[in-house]
Short mmCIF file of C-alpha atoms and ligand atoms in Angstrom, two decimals:
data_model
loop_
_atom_site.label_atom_id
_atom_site.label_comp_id
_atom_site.label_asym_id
_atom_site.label_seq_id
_atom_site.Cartn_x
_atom_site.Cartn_y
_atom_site.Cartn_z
CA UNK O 1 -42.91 5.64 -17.96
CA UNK O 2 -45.89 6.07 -20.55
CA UNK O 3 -44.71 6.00 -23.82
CA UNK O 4 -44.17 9.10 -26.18
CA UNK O 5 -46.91 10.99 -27.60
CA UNK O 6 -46.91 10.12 -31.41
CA UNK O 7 -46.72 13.52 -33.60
CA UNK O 8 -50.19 13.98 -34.26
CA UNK O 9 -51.07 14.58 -31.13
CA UNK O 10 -48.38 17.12 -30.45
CA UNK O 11 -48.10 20.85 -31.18
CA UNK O 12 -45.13 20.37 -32.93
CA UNK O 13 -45.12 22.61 -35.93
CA UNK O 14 -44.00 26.30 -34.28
CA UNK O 15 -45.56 28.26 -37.45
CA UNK O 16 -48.77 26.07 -36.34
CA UNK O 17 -48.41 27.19 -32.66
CA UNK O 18 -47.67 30.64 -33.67
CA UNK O 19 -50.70 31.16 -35.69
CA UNK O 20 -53.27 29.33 -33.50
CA UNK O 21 -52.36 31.73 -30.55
CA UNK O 22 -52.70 35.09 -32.86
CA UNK O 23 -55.91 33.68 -33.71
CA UNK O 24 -57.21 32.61 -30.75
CA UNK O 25 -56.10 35.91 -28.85
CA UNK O 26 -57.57 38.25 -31.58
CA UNK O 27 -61.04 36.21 -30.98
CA UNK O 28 -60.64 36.84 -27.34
CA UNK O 29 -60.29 40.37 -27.49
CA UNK O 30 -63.28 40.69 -30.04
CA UNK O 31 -65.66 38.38 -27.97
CA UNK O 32 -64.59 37.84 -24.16
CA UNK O 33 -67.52 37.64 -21.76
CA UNK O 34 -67.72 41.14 -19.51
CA UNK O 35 -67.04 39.46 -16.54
CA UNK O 36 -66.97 41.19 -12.51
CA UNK O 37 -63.25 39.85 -11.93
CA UNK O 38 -61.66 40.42 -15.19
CA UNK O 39 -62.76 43.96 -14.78
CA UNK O 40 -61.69 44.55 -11.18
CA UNK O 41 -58.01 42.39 -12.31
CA UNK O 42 -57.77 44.51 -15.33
CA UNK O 43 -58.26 47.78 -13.47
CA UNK O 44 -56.02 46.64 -10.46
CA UNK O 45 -52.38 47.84 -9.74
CA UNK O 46 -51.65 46.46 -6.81
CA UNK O 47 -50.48 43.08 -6.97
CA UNK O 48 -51.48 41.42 -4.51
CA UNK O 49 -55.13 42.78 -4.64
CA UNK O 50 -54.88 41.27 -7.75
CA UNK O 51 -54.01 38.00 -6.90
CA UNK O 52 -56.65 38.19 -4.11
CA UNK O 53 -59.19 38.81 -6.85
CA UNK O 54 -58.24 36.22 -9.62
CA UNK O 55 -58.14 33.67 -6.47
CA UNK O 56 -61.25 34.14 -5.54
CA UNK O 57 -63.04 34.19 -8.90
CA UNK O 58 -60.87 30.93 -9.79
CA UNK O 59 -62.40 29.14 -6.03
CA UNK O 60 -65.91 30.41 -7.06
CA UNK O 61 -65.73 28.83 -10.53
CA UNK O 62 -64.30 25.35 -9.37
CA UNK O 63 -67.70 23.01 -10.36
CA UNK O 64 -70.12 26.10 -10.19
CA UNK O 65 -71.41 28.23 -13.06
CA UNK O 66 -70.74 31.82 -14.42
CA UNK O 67 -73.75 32.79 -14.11
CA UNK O 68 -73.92 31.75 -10.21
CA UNK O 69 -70.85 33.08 -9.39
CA UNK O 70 -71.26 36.54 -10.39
CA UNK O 71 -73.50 37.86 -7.78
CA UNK O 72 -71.99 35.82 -5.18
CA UNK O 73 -68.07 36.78 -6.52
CA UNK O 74 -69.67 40.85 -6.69
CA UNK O 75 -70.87 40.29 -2.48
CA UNK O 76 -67.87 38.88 -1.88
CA UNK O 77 -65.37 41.53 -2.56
CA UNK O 78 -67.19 44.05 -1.71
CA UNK O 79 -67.84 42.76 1.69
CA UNK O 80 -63.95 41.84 1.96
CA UNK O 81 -61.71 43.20 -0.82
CA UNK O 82 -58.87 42.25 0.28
CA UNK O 83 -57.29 39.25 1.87
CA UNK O 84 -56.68 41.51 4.88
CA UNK O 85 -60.22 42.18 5.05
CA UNK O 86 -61.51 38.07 4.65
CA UNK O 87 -58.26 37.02 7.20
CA UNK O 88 -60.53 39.11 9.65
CA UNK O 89 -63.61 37.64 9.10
CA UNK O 90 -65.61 34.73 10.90
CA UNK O 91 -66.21 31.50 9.30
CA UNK O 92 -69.62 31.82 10.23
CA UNK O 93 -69.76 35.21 8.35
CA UNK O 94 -67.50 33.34 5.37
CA UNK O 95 -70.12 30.18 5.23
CA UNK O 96 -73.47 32.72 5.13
CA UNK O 97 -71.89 34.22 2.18
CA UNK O 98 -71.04 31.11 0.43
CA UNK O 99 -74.53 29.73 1.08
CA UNK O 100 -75.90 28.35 -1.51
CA UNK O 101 -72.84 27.98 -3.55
CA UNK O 102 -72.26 24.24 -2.79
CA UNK O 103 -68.32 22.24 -2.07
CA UNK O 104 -68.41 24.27 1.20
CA UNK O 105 -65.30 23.58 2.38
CA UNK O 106 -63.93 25.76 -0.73
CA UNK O 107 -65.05 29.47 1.07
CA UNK O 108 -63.10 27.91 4.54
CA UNK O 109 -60.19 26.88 2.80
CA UNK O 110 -59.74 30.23 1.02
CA UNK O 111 -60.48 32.23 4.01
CA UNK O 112 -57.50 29.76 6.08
CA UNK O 113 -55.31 30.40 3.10
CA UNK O 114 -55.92 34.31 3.00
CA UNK O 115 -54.77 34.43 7.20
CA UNK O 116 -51.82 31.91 6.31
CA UNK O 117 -50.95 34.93 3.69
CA UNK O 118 -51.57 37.42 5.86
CA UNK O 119 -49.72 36.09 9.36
CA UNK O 120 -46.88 33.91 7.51
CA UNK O 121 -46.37 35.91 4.24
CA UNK O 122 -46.00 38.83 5.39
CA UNK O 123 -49.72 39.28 2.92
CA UNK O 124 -47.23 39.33 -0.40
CA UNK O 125 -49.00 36.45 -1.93
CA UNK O 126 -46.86 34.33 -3.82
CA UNK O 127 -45.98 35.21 -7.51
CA UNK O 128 -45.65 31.74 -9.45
CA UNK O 129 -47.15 28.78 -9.92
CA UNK O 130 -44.69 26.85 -8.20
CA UNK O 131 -44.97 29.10 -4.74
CA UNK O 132 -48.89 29.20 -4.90
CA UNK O 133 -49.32 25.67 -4.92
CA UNK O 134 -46.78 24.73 -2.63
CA UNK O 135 -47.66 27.83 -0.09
CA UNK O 136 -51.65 27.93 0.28
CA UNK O 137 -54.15 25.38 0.99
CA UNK O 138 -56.85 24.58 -1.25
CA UNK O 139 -54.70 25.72 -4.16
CA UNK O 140 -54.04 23.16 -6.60
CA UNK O 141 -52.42 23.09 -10.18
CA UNK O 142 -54.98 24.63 -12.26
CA UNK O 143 -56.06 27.42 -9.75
CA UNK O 144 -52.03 28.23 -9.08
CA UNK O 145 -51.52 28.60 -12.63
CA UNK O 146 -54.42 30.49 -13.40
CA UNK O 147 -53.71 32.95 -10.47
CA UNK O 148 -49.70 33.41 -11.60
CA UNK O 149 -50.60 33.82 -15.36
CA UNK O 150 -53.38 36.08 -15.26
CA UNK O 151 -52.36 37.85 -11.85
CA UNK O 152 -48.51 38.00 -12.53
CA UNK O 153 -47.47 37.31 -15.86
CA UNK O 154 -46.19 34.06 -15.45
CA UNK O 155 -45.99 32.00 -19.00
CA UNK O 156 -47.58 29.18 -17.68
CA UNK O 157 -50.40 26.74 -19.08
CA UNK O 158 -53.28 25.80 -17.21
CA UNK O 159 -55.80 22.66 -18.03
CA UNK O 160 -59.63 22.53 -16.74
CA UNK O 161 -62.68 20.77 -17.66
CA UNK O 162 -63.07 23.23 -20.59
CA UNK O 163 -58.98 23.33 -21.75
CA UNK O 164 -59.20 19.12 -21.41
CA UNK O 165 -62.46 19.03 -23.96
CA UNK O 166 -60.51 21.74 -26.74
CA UNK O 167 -57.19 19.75 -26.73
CA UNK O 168 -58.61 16.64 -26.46
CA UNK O 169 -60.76 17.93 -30.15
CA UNK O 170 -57.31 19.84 -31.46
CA UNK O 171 -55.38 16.79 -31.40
CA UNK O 172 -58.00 13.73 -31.68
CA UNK O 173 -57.23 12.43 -27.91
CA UNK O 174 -59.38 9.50 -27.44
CA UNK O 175 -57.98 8.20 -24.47
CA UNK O 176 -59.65 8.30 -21.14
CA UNK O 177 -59.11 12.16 -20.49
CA UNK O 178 -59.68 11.39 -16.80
CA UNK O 179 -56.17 8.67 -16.88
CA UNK O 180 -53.53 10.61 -15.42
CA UNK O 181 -51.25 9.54 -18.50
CA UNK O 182 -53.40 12.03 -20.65
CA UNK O 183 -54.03 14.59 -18.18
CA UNK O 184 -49.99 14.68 -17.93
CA UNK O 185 -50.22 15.19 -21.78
CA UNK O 186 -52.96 18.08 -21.50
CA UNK O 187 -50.79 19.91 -19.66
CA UNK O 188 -47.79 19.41 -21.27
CA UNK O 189 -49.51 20.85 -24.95
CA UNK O 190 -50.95 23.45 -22.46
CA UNK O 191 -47.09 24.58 -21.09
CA UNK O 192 -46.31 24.65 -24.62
CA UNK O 193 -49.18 26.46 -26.74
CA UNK O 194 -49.59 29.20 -23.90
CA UNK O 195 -48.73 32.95 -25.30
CA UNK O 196 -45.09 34.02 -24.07
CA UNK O 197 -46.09 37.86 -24.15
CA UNK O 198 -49.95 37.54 -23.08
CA UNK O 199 -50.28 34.26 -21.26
CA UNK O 200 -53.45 35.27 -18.92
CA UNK O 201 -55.13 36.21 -22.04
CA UNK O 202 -54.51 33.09 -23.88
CA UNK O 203 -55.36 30.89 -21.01
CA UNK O 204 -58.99 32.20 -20.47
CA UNK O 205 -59.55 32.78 -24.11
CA UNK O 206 -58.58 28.85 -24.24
CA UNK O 207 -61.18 28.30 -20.99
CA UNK O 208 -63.34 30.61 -22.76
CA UNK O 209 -63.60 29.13 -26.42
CA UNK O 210 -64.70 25.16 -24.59
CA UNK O 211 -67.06 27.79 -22.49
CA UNK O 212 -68.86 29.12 -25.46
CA UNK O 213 -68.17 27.95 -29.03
CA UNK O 214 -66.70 24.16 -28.05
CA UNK O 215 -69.02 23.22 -25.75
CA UNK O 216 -69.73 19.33 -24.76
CA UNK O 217 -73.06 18.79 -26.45
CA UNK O 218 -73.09 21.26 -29.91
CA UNK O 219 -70.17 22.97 -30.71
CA UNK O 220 -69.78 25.52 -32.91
CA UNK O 221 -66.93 24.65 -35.23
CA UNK O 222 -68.38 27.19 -38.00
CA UNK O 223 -67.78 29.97 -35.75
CA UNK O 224 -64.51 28.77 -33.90
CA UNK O 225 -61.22 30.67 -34.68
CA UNK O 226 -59.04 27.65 -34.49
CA UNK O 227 -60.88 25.79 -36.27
CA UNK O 228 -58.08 25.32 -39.10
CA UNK O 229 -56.11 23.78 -36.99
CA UNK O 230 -58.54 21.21 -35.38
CA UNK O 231 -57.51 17.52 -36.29
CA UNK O 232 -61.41 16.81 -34.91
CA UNK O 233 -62.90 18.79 -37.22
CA UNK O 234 -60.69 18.03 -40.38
CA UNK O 235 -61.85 14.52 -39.56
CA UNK O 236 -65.60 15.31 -39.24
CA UNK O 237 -65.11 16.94 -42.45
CA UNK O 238 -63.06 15.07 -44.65
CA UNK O 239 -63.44 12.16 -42.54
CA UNK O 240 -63.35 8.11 -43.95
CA UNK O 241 -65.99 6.55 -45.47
CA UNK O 242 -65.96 3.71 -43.07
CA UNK O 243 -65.14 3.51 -39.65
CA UNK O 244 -61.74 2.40 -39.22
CA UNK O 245 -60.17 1.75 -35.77
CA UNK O 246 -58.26 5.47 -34.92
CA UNK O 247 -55.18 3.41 -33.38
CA UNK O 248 -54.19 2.98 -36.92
CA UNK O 249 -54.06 6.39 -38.19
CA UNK O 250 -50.92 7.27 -35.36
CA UNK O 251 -48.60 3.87 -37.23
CA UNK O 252 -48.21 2.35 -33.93
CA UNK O 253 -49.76 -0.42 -32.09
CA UNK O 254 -50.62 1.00 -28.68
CA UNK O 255 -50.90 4.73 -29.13
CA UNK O 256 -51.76 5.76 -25.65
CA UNK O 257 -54.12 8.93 -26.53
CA UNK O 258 -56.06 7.22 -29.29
CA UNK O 259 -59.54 5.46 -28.10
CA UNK O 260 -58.92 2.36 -27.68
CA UNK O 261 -59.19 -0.23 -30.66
CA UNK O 262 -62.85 -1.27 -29.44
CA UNK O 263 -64.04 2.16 -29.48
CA UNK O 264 -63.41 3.29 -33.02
CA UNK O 265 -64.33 7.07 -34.70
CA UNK O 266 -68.28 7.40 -34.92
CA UNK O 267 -69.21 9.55 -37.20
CA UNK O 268 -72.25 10.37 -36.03
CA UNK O 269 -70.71 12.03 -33.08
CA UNK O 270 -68.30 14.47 -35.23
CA UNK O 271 -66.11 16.05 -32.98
CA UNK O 272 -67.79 15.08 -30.04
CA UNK O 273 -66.40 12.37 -30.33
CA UNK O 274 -63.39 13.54 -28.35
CA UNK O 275 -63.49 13.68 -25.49
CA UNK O 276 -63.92 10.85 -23.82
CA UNK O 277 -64.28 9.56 -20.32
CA UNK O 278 -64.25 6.06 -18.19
CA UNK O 279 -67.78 5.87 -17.34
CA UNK O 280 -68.48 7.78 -14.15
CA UNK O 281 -69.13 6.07 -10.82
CA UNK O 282 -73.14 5.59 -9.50
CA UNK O 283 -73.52 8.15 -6.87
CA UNK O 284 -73.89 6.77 -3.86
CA UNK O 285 -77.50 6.66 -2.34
CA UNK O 286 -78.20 7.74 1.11
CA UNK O 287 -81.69 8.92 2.95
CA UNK O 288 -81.69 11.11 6.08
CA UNK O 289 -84.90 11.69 8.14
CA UNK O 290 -85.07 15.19 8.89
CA UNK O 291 -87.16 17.32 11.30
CA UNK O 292 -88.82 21.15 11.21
CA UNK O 293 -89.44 21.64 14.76
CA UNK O 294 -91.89 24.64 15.06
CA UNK O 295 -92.86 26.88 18.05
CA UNK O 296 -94.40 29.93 18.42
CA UNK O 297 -91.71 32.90 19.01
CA UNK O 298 -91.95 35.97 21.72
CA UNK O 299 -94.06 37.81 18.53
CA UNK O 300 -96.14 35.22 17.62
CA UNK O 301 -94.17 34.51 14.46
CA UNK O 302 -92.97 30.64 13.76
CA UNK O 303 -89.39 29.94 15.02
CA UNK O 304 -87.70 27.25 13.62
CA UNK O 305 -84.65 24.90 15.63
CA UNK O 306 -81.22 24.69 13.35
CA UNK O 307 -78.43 22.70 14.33
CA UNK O 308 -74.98 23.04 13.06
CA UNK O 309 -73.21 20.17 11.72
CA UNK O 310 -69.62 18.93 12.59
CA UNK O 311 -66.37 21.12 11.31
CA UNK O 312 -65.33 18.37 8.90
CA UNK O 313 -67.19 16.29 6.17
CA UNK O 314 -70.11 17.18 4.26
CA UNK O 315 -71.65 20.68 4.44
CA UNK O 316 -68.84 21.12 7.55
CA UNK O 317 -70.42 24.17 10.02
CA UNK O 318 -73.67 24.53 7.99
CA UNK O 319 -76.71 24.68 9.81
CA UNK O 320 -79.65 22.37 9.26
CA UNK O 321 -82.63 21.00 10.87
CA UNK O 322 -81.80 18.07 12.94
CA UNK O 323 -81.68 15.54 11.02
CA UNK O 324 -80.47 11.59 11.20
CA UNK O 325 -78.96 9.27 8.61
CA UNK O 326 -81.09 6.18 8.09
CA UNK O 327 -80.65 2.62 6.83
CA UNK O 328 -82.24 2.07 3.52
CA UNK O 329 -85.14 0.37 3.39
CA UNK O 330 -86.70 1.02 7.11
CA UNK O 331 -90.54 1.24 7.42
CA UNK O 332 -91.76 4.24 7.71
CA UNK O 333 -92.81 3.48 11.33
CA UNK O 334 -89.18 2.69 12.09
CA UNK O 335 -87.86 5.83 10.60
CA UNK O 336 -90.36 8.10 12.93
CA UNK O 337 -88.79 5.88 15.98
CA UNK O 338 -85.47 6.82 14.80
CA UNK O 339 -86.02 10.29 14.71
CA UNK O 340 -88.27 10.19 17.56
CA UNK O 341 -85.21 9.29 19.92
CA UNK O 342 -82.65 11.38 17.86
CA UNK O 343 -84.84 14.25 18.68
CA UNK O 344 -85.40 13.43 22.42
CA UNK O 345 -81.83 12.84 22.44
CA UNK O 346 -81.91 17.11 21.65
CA UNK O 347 -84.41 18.13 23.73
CA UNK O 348 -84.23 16.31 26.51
CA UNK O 349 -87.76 15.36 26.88
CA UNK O 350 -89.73 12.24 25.48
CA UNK O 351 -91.50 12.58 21.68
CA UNK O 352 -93.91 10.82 20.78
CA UNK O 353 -93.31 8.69 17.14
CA UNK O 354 -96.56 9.65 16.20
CA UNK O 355 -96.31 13.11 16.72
CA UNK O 356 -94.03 13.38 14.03
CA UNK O 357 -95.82 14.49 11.02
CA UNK O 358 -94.26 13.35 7.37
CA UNK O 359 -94.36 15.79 5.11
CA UNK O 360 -92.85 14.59 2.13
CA UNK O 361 -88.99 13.68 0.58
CA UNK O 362 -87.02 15.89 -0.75
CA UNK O 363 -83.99 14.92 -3.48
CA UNK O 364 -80.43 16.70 -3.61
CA UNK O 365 -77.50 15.60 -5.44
CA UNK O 366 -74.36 16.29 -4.25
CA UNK O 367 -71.52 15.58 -6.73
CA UNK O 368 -71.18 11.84 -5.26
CA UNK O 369 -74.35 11.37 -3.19
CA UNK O 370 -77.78 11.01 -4.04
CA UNK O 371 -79.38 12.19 -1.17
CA UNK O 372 -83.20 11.76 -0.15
CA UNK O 373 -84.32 13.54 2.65
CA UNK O 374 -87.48 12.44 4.34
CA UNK O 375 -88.85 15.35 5.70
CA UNK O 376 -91.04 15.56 9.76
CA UNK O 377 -92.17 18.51 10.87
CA UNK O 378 -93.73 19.16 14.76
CA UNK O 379 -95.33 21.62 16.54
CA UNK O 380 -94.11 22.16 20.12
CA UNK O 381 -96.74 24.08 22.20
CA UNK O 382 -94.03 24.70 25.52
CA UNK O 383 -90.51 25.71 25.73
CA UNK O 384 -87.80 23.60 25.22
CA UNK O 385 -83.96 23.51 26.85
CA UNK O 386 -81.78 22.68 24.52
CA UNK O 387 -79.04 20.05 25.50
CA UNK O 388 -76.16 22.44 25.60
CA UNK O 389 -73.59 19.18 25.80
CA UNK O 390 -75.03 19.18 21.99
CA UNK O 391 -73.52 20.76 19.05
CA UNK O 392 -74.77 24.31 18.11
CA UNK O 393 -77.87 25.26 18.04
CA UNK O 394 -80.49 28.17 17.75
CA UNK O 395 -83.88 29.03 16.97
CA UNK O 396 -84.71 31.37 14.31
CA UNK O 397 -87.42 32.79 12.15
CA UNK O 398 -87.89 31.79 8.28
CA UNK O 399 -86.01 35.40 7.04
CA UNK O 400 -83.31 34.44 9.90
CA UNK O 401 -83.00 30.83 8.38
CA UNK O 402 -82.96 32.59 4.81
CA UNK O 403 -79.82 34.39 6.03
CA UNK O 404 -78.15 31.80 7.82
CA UNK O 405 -74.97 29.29 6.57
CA UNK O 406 -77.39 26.54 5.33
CA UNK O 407 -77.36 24.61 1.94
CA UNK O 408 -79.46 24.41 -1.14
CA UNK O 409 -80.49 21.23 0.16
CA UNK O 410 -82.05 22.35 3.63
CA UNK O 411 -83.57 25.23 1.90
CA UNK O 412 -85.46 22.89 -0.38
CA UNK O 413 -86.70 21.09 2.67
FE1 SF4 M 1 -63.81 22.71 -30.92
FE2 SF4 M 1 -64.95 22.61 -33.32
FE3 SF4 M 1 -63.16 24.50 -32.73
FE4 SF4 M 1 -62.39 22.00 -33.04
S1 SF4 M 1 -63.29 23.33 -34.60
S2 SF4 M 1 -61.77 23.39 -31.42
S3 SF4 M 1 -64.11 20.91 -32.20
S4 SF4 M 1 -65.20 24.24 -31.80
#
């Protein structure tokens, strides 16, 4: 068992508590963002419409911005508005929408969850924490608590990226905030700051204070409406002269949230100083040889061959041009071989390697993958039969690839 918390990193003072959360929610109400689903959860009285809603906004936001989500969050629910609605729909229809987006398998998972709802719930959706997590797929401990306090009342804390950087500067955690010791913590300060009487409010004004006054690089301490209570800023202000190991300000040898005795206070950071991380893992590199096969359509327009990928894995049930991981480091000669037979392996017809025209390479990052796609393109003058043994397939113009379930990455290509 990790060992207790020492008291300055607790909430421990209830006067403390009790004044942080009247200030906090009066800042909220002053200064929240307008935002699409706070409106339509606001304005909502059916509950489980609004559960549907909050869900979906809280899917959307997992590793994408605010300002992406919007219009994709404002298509979304007006195409299906309720989780009667997107239990009905195709995946294919589900991954067009989400296009773009990126973590694909985050618009199939909520659309699986919404029919789970719908055929095993009777389409009540659960109504705490506890039930949403346990019940629906895809929904972890943040998004269930997010859903049951803002949707449904429930006094319940909730700890993201943005709630982990605030406590971490509130109570001087130095500790890796990635350890699952301190993310246990986190949420254990967040189950017992959150507002009895408003917790959905006090949750996103939490989210929405590391959102837009303490934010990673520059925060805004001058304007912040907790500010008096912020052990990171009393320390930036009236902070010591010299640099003295922060294990020794908590009297105990091993304090498990400090930073660690080699990693002492730097005052040039200020309260950026907290958080901190492990350093994060190299991405891994990979390079895939891709190809835009081109013919001439019935109208004379280009038409363009996509291929769906597998249902599981990376970009699972996008579309793409066919494309073939490679080794690293093959000749360029090689790679056209590769792709040569790859393709013929399609198509069902020899091609030539040196028909196969490079074009240029195109870099995407996924979250873990630094991809490099080396892009072909070639003409085809006949008609082709497509190997129908093959996965999906179809050939469309550049407005039908446009509107069809394929990623950021194959639209840069
Ligand atoms: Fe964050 Fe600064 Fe506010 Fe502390 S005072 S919570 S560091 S913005």
């Amino acid at each position: 068992a990790p060992a207790p918390a020492p008291g300055r990193h607790l909430f421990s003072d209830p006067a403390e508590v009790e004044a942080l959360r009247r200030n906090l929610l009066a800042w909220y109400d002053r200064c929240k963002r307008d935002l699409p689903w706070r409106a339509l959860a606001a304005a909502e009285p059916d509950a489980d419409r609004r559960g549907y809603a909050v869900w979906v906004s809280e899917i959307m936001l997992q590793q994408t911005q605010v300002a992406t989500v919007i219009d994709y969050y404002t298509r979304w629910m007006q195409k299906w508005p309720t989780l009667q609605a997107l239990a009905q729909a195709s995946l294919e229809e589900v991954n067009e929408l989400w296009a773009g987006l990126g973590y694909y398998s985050r618009g199939k998972r909520l659309q699986e969850a919404a029919r789970k709802v719908v055929s095993e719930l009777a389409g009540r959706m659960p109504r705490t924490a506890e039930e949403l997590q346990k019940l629906l797929p895809g929904v972890g401990r943040y998004t269930a608590g997010a859903i049951a306090s803002i949707s449904y009342g429930q006094a319940t804390g909730v700890v993201d990226g943005n709630v982990i950087r605030v406590l971490c500067r509130l109570r001087c955690i130095g500790a890796d905030s990635s350890s699952p010791a301190v993310i246990d913590r986190l949420w254990d300060m967040a189950n017992v700051l959150v507002d009895r009487s408003r917790p959905g409010d006090f949750n996103q004004a939490l989210m929405e204070l590391g959102a837009t006054v303490c934010v990673p690089k520059s925060p805004l301490c001058g304007e912040c409406p907790v500010k008096q209570y912020c052990q990171a800023w009393r320390r930036k202000l009236f902070g010591k002269a010299t640099p003295v190991p922060d294990v020794e300000d908590c009297g105990v040898g091993d304090c498990p949230l400090c930073p660690p005795a080699t990693e002492p206070w730097d005052s040039s950071l200020g309260v950026t100083n907290f958080p901190r991380k492990a350093a994060k893992k190299r991405p891994r590199a990979m390079r895939t040889a891709t190809c835009v096969l081109e013919r001439r359509g019935c109208h004379g327009a280009p038409e363009y061959l996509i291929v769906q990928r597998p249902s599981s894995g990376l970009l699972a049930g996008l579309w793409e041009f066919p494309s073939l991981p490679l080794a690293q480091d093959l000749q360029e000669e090689k790679e056209k071989e590769e792709l040569a037979d790859h393709l013929q392996a399609w198509m069902g017809q020899p091609v030539a390697a040196k028909e196969l025209q490079f074009i240029g390479e195109v870099i995407h990052i996924f979250s873990h993958i630094h991809q490099t796609y080396v892009v072909y393109s070639l003409h085809l003058d006949g008609d082709v039969t497509l190997d129908p043994a093959l996965s999906p397939s179809r050939w469309v113009t550049e407005d039908e690839f446009h509107a069809s379930a394929v990623s950021t990455a194959m639209k840069k290509v």
